[in-house]
PDB file of C-alpha atoms in Angstrom:
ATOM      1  CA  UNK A 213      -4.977 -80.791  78.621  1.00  0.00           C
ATOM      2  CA  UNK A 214      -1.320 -81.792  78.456  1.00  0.00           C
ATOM      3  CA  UNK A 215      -0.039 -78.310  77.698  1.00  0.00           C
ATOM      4  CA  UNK A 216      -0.227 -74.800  75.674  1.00  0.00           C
ATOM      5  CA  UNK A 217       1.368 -72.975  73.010  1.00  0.00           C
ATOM      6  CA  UNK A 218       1.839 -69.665  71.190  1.00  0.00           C
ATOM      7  CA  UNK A 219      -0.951 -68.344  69.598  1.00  0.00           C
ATOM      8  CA  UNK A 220      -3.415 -69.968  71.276  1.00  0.00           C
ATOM      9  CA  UNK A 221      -2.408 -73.179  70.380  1.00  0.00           C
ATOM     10  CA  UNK A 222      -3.265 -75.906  73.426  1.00  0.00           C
ATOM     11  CA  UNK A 223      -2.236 -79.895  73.399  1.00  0.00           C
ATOM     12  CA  UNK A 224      -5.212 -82.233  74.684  1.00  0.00           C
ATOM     13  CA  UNK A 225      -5.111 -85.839  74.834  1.00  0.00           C
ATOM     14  CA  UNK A 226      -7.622 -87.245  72.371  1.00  0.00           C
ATOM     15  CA  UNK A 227      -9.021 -90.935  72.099  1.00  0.00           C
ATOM     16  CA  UNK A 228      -9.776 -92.218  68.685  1.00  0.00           C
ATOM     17  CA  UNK A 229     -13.096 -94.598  67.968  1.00  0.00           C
ATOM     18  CA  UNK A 230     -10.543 -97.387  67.914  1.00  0.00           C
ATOM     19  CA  UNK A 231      -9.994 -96.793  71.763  1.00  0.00           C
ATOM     20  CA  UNK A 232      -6.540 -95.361  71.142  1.00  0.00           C
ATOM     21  CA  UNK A 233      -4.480 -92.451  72.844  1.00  0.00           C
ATOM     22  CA  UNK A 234      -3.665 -89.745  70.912  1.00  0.00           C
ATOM     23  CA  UNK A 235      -2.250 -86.037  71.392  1.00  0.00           C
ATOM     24  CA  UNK A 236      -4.530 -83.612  69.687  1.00  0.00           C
ATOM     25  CA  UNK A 237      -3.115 -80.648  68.857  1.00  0.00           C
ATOM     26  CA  UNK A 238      -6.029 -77.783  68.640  1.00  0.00           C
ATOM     27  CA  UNK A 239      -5.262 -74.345  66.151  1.00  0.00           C
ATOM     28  CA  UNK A 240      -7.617 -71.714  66.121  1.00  0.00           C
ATOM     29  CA  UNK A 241      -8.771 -71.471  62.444  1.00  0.00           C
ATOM     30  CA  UNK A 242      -7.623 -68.270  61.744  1.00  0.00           C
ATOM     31  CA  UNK A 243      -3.731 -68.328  63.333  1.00  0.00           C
ATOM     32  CA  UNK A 244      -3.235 -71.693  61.380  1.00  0.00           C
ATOM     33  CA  UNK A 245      -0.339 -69.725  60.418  1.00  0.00           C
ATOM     34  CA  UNK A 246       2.931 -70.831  57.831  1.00  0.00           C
ATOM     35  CA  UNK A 247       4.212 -72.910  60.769  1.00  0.00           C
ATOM     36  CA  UNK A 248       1.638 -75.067  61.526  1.00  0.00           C
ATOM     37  CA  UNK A 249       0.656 -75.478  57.623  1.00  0.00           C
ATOM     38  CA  UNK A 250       3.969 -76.421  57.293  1.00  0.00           C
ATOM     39  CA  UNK A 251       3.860 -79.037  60.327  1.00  0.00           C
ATOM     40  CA  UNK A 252       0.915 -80.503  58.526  1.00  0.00           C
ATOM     41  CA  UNK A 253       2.514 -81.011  54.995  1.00  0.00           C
ATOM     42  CA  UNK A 254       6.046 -82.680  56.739  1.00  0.00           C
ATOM     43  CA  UNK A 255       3.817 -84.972  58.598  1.00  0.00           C
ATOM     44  CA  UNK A 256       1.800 -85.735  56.066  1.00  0.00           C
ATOM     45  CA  UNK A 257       5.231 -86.643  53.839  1.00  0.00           C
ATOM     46  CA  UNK A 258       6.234 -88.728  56.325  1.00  0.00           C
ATOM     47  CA  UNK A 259       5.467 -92.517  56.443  1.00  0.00           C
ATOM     48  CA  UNK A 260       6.175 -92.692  60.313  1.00  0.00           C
ATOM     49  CA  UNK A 261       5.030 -96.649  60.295  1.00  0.00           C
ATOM     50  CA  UNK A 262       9.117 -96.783  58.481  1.00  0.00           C
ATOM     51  CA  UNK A 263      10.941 -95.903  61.784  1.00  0.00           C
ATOM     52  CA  UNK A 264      10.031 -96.023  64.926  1.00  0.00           C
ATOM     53  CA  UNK A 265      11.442 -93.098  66.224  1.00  0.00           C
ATOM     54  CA  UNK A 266       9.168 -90.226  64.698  1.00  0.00           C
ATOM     55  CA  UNK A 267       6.056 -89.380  66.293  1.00  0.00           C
ATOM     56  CA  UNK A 268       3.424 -90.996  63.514  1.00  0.00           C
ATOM     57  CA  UNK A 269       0.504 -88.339  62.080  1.00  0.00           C
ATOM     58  CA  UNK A 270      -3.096 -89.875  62.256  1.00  0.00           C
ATOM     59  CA  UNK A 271      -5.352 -86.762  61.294  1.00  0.00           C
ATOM     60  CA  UNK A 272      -6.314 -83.683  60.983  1.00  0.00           C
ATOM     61  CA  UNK A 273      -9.719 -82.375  62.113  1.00  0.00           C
ATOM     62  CA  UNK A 274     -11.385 -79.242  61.468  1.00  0.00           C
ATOM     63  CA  UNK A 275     -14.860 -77.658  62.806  1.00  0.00           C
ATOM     64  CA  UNK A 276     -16.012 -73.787  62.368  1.00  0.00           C
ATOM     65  CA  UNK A 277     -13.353 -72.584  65.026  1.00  0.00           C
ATOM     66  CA  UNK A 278     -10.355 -75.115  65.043  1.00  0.00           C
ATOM     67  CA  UNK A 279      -8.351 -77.119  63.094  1.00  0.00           C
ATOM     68  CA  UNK A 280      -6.945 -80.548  65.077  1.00  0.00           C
ATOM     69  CA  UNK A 281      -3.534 -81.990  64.710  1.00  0.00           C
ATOM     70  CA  UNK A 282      -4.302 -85.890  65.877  1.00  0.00           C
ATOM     71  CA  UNK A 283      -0.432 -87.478  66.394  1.00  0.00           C
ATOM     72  CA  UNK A 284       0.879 -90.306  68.933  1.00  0.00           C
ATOM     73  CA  UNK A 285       0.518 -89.659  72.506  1.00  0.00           C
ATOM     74  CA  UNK A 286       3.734 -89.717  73.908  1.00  0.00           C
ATOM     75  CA  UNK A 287       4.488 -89.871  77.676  1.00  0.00           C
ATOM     76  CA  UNK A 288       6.327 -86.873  78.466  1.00  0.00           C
ATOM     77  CA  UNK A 289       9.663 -84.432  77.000  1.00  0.00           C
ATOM     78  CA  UNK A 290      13.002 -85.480  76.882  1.00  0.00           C
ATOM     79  CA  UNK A 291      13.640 -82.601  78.481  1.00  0.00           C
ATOM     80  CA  UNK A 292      10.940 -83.609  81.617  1.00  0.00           C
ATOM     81  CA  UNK A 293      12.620 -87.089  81.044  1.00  0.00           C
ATOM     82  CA  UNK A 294      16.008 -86.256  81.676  1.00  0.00           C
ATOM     83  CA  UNK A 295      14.960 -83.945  84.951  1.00  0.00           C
ATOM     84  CA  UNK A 296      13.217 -86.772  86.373  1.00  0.00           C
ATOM     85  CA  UNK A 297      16.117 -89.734  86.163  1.00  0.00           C
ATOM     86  CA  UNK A 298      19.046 -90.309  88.413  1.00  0.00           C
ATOM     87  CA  UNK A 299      22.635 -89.800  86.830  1.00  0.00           C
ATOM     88  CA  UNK A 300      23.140 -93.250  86.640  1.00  0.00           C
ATOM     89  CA  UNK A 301      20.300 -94.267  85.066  1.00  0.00           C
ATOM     90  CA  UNK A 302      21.029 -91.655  82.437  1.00  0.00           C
ATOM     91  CA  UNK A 303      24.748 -93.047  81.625  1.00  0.00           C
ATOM     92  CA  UNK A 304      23.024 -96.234  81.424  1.00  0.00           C
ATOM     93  CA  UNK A 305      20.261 -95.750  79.045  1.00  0.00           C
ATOM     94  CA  UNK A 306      21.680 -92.286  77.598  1.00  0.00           C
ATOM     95  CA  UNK A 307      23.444 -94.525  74.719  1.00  0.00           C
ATOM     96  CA  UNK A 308      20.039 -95.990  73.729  1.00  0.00           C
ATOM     97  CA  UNK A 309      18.823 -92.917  73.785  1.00  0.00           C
ATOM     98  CA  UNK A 310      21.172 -90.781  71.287  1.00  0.00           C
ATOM     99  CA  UNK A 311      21.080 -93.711  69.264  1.00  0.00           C
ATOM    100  CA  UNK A 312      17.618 -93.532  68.351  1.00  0.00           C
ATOM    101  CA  UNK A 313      17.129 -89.852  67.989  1.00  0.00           C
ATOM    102  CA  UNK A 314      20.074 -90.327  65.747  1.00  0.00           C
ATOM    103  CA  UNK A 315      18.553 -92.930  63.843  1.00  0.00           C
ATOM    104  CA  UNK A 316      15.561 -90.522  63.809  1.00  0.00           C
ATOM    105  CA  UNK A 317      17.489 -87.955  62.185  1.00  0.00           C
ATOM    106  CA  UNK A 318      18.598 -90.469  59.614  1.00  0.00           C
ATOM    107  CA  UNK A 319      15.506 -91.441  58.715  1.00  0.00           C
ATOM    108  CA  UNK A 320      14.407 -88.005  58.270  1.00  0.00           C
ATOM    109  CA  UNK A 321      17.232 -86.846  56.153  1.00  0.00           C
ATOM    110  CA  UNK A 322      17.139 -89.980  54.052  1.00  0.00           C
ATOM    111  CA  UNK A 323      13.511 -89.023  53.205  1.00  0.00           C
ATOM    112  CA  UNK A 324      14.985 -85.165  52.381  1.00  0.00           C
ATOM    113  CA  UNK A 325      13.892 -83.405  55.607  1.00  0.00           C
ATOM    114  CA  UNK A 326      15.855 -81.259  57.465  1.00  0.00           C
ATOM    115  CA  UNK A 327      14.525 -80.839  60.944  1.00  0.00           C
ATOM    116  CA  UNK A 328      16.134 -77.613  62.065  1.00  0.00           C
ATOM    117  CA  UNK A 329      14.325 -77.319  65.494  1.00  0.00           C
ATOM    118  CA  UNK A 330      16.180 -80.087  67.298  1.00  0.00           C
ATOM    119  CA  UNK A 331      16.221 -79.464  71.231  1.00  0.00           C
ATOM    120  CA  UNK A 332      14.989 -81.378  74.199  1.00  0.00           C
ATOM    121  CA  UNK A 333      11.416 -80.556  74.067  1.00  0.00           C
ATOM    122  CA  UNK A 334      10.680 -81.375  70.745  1.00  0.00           C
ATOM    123  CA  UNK A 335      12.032 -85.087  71.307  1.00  0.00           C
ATOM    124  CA  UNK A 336       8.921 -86.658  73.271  1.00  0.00           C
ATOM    125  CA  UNK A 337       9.503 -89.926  75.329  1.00  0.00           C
ATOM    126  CA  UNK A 338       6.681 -92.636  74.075  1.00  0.00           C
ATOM    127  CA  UNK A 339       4.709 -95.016  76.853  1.00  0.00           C
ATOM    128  CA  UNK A 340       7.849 -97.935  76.775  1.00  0.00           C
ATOM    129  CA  UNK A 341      10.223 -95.345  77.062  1.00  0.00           C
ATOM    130  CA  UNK A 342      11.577 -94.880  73.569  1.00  0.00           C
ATOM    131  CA  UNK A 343      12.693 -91.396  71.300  1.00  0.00           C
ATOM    132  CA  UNK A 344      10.716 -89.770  69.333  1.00  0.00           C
ATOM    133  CA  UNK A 345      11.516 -86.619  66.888  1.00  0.00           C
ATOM    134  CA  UNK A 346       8.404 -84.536  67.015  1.00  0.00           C
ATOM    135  CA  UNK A 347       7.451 -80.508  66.467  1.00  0.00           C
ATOM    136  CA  UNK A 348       8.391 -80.046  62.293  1.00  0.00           C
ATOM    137  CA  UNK A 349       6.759 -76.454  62.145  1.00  0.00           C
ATOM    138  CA  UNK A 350       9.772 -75.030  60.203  1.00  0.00           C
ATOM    139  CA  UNK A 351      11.456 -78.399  59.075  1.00  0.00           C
ATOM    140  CA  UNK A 352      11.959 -78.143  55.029  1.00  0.00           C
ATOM    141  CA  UNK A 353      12.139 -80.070  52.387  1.00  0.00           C
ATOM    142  CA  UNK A 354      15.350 -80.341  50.574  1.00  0.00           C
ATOM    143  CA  UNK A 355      14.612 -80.952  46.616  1.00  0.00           C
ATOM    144  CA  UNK A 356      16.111 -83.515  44.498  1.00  0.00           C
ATOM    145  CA  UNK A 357      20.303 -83.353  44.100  1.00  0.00           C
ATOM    146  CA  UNK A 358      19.701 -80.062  46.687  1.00  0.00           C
ATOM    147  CA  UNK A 359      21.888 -80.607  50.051  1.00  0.00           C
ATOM    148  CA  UNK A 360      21.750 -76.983  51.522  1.00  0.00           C
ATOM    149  CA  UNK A 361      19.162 -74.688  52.935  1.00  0.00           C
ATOM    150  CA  UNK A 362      19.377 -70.907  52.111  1.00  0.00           C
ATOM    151  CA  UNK A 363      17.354 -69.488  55.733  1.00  0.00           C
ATOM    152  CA  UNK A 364      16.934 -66.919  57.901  1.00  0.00           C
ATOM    153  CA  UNK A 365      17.917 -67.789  61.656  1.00  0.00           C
ATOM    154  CA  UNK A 366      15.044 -69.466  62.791  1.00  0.00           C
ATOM    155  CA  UNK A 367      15.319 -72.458  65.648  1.00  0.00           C
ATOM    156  CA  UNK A 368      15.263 -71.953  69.297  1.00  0.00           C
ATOM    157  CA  UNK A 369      18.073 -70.173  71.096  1.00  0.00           C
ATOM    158  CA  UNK A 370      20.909 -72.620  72.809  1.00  0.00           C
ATOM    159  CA  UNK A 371      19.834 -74.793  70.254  1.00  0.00           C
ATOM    160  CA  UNK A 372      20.822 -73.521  67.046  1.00  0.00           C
ATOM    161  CA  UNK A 373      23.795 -74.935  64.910  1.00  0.00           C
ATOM    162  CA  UNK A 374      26.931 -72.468  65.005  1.00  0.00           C
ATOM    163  CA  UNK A 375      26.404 -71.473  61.022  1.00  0.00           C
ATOM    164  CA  UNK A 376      22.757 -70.422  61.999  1.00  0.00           C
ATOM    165  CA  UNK A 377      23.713 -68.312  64.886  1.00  0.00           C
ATOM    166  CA  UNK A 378      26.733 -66.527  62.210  1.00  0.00           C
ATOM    167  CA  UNK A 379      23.552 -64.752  60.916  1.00  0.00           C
ATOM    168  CA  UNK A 380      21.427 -64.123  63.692  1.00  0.00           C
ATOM    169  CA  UNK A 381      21.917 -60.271  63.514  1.00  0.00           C
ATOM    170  CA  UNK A 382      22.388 -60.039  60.107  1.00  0.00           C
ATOM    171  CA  UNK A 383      20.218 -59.583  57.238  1.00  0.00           C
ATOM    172  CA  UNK A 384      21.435 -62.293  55.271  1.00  0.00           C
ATOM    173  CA  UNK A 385      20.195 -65.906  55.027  1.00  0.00           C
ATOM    174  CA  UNK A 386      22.239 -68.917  56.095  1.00  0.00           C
ATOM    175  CA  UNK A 387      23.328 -72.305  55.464  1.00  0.00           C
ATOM    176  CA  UNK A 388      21.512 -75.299  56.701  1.00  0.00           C
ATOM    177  CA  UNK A 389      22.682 -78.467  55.885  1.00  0.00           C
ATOM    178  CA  UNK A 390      21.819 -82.261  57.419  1.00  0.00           C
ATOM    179  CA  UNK A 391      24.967 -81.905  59.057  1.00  0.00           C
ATOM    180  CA  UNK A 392      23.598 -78.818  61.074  1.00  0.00           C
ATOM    181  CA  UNK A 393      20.752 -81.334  62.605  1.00  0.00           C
ATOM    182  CA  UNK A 394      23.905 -83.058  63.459  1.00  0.00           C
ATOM    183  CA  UNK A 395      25.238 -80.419  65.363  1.00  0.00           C
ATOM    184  CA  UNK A 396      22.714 -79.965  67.941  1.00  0.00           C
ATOM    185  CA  UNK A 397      22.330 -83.825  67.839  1.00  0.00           C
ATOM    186  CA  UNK A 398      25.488 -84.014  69.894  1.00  0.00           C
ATOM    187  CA  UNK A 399      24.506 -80.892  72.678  1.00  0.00           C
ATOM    188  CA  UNK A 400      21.321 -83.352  73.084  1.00  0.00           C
ATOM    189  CA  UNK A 401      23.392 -86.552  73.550  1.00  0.00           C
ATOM    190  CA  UNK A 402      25.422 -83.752  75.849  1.00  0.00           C
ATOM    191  CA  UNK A 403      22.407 -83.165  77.911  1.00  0.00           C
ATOM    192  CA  UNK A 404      21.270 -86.658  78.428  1.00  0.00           C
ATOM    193  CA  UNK A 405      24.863 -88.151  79.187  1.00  0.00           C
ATOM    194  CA  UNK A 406      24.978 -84.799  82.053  1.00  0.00           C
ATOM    195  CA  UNK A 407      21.808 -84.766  83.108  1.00  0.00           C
ATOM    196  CA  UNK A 408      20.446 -81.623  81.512  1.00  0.00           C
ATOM    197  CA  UNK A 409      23.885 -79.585  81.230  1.00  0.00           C
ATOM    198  CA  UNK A 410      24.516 -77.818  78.037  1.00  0.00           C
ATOM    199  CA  UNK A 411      28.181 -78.385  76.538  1.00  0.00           C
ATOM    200  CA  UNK A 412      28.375 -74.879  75.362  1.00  0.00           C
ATOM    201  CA  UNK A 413      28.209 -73.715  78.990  1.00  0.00           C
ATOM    202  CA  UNK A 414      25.697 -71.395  81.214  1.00  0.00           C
ATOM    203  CA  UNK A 415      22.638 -69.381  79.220  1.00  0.00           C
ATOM    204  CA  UNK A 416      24.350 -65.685  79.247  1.00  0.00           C
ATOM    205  CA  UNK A 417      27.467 -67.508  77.132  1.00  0.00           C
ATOM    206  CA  UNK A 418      26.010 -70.233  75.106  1.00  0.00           C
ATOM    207  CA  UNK A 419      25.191 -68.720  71.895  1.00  0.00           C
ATOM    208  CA  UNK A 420      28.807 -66.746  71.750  1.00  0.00           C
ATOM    209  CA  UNK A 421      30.582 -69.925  72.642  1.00  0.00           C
ATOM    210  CA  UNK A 422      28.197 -71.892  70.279  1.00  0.00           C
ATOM    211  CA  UNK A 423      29.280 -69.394  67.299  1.00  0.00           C
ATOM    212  CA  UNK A 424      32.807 -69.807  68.468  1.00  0.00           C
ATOM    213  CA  UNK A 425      33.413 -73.589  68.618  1.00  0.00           C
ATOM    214  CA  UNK A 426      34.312 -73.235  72.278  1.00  0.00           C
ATOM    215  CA  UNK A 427      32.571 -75.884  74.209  1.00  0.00           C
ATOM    216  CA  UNK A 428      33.869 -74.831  77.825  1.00  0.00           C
ATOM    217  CA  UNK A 429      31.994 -78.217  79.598  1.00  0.00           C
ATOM    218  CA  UNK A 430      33.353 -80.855  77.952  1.00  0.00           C
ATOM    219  CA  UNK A 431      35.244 -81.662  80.522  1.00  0.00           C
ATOM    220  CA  UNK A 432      32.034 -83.074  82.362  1.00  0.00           C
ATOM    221  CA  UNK A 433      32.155 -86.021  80.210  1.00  0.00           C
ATOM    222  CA  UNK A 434      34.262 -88.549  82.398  1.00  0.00           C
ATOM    223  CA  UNK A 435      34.306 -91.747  79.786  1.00  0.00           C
ATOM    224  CA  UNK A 436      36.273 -90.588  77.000  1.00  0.00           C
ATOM    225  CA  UNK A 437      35.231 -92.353  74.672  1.00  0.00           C
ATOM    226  CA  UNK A 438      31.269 -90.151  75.123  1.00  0.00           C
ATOM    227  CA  UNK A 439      33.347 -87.471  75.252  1.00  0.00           C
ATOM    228  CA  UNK A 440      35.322 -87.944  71.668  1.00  0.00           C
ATOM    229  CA  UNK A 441      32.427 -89.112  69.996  1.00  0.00           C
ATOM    230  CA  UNK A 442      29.907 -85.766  71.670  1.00  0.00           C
ATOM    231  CA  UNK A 443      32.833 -83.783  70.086  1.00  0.00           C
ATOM    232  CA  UNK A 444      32.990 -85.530  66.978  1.00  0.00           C
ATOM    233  CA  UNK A 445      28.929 -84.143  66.664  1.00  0.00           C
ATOM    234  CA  UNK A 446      29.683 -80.698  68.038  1.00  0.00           C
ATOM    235  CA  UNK A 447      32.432 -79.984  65.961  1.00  0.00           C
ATOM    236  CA  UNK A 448      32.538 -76.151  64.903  1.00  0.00           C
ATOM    237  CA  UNK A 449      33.645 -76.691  60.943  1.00  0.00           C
ATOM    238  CA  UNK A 450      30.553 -78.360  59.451  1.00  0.00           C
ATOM    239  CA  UNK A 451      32.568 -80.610  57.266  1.00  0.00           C
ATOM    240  CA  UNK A 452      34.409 -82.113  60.375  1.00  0.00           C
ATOM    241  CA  UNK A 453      30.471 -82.849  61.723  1.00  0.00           C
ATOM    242  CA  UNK A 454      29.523 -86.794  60.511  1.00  0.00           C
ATOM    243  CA  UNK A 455      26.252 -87.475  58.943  1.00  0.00           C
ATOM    244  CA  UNK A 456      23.862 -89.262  61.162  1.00  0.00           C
ATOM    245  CA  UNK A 457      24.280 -92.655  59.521  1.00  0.00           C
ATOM    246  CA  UNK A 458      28.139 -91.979  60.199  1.00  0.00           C
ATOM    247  CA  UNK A 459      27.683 -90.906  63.511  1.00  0.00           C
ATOM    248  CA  UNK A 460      25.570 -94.077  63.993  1.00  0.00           C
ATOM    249  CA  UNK A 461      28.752 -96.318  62.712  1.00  0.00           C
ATOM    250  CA  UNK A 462      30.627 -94.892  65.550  1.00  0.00           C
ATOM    251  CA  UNK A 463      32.212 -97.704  67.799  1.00  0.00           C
ATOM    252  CA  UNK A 464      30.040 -95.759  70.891  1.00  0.00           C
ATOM    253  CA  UNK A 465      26.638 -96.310  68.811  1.00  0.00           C
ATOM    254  CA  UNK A 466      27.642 -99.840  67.683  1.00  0.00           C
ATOM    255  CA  UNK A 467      27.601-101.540  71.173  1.00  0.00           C
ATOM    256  CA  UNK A 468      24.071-101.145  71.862  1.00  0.00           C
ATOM    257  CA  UNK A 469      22.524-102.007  67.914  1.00  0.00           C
ATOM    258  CA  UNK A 470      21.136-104.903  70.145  1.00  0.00           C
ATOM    259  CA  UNK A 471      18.945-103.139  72.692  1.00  0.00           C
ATOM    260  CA  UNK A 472      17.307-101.676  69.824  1.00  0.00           C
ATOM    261  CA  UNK A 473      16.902-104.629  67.444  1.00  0.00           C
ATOM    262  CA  UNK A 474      13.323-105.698  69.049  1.00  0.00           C
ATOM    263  CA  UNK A 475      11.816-102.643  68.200  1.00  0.00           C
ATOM    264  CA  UNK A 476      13.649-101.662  65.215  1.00  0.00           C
ATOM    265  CA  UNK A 477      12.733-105.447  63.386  1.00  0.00           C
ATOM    266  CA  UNK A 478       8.755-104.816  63.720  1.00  0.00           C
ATOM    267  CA  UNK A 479       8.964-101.549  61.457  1.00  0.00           C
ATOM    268  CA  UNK A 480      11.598-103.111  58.898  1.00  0.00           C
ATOM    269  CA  UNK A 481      11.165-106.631  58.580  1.00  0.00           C
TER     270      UNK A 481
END
């Protein structure tokens, strides 16, 4: 058993007849609630063997009591990652790193999908040590010529985008956009390049500084040039946020396109 969720839901690895190691993820029949049918229909939309930076579906299972969830076993969190590696080794690898969950965010939005759950724990570290985007329980689909949302504030809190949090105690819907995937993007990158800090400061102030556009630890980011670009990603007015494929043009991002050309040319070539 690797780990458990709500509603009964527990995480075992699984290996196929092939010999391969897989996570399976195991519902109870009867709590295979909207989230987890809608975890099922993202994954099943998306053709993971195009980027290597999604965790790829194989299956789902089902028997009288439980439905199975068969993805790639991955090695551990980011957020277990990040906890277990010296400072150093963070500033070193921590551009790879933001590079390709951005390039999984790219890839997700260039296929429509929205992830809108974006935090440490749902980006999963694979055996060589690579990203991987995972957890799409409320993800959405945006339809043809459609680039906004209409939601209720739904994400995990510290980790929401600032135009999410606006309507947190109201009984209105917001606005999700790709750019709001963007947004918490950059307090990830902020968390790797810190070592686990949050740029929006301590848990009792994060959300009100979050919904203000006042990120009070910015000043943790010695190399300017991390720090410019993490605020470039954070920014508070949506329309001064990049897209991912922007962000990913970025001077910062371009220096290290070669670390990630090996793995990149098996999925595109």
């Amino acid at each position: 058993m690797l780990g458990k969720g709500s509603m009964g839901k527990v995480v075992f690895v699984g290996i196929m007849e092939d010999g391969a190691e897989v996570a399976v993820k195991r519902m109870l029949n009867q709590l295979f609630d909207h989230t987890a049918q809608n975890e099922l229909e993202i994954l099943s939309r998306i053709d993971a063997s195009k980027s290597p930076f999604i965790v790829s579906y194989r299956t789902v299972l089902k028997d009288a009591t439980f439905l199975y969830l068969v993805v790639d076993l991955c090695e551990e969190t980011l957020k277990e990652h990040v906890c277990t590696q010296s400072l150093e080794y963070l500033q070193d690898h921590g551009p790879r790193m933001i590079k390709e969950i951005l390039n999984g965010i790219e890839f997700l939005h260039s296929q429509g999908i929205l992830h809108r759950d974006l935090k440490p724990s749902n980006v999963l570290v694979d055996l060589e040590g690579h990203m991987r985007l995972a957890d799409f329980g409320i993800s959405r689909i945006l339809n043809e010529e459609e680039t906004t949302v209409r939601t209720g504030a739904k994400g995990t809190r510290d980790w929401m985008p600032a135009e999410v949090i606006e309507v947190v105690d109201k009984e209105e819907k917001g606005r999700f956009k790709k750019k709001s995937d963007v947004q918490v993007a950059g307090m990830i990158a902020f968390f790797i390049s810190t070592k686990g800090e949050h740029p929006f400061g301590p848990v009792l102030e994060r959300m009100a500084n979050i919904s203000k556009g006042n990120p009070v630890n910015l000043h943790m980011l010695r190399d300017l040039q991390v720090r410019k670009f993490i605020s470039w990603l954070i920014s508070h007015n949506i329309d001064d946020r990049p897209y991912a494929h922007e962000a990913l043009a970025y001077p910062f991002m371009v220096h290290v396109e070669k670390s990630l050309a090996k793995i990149s040319r098996k999925f595109y070539v």
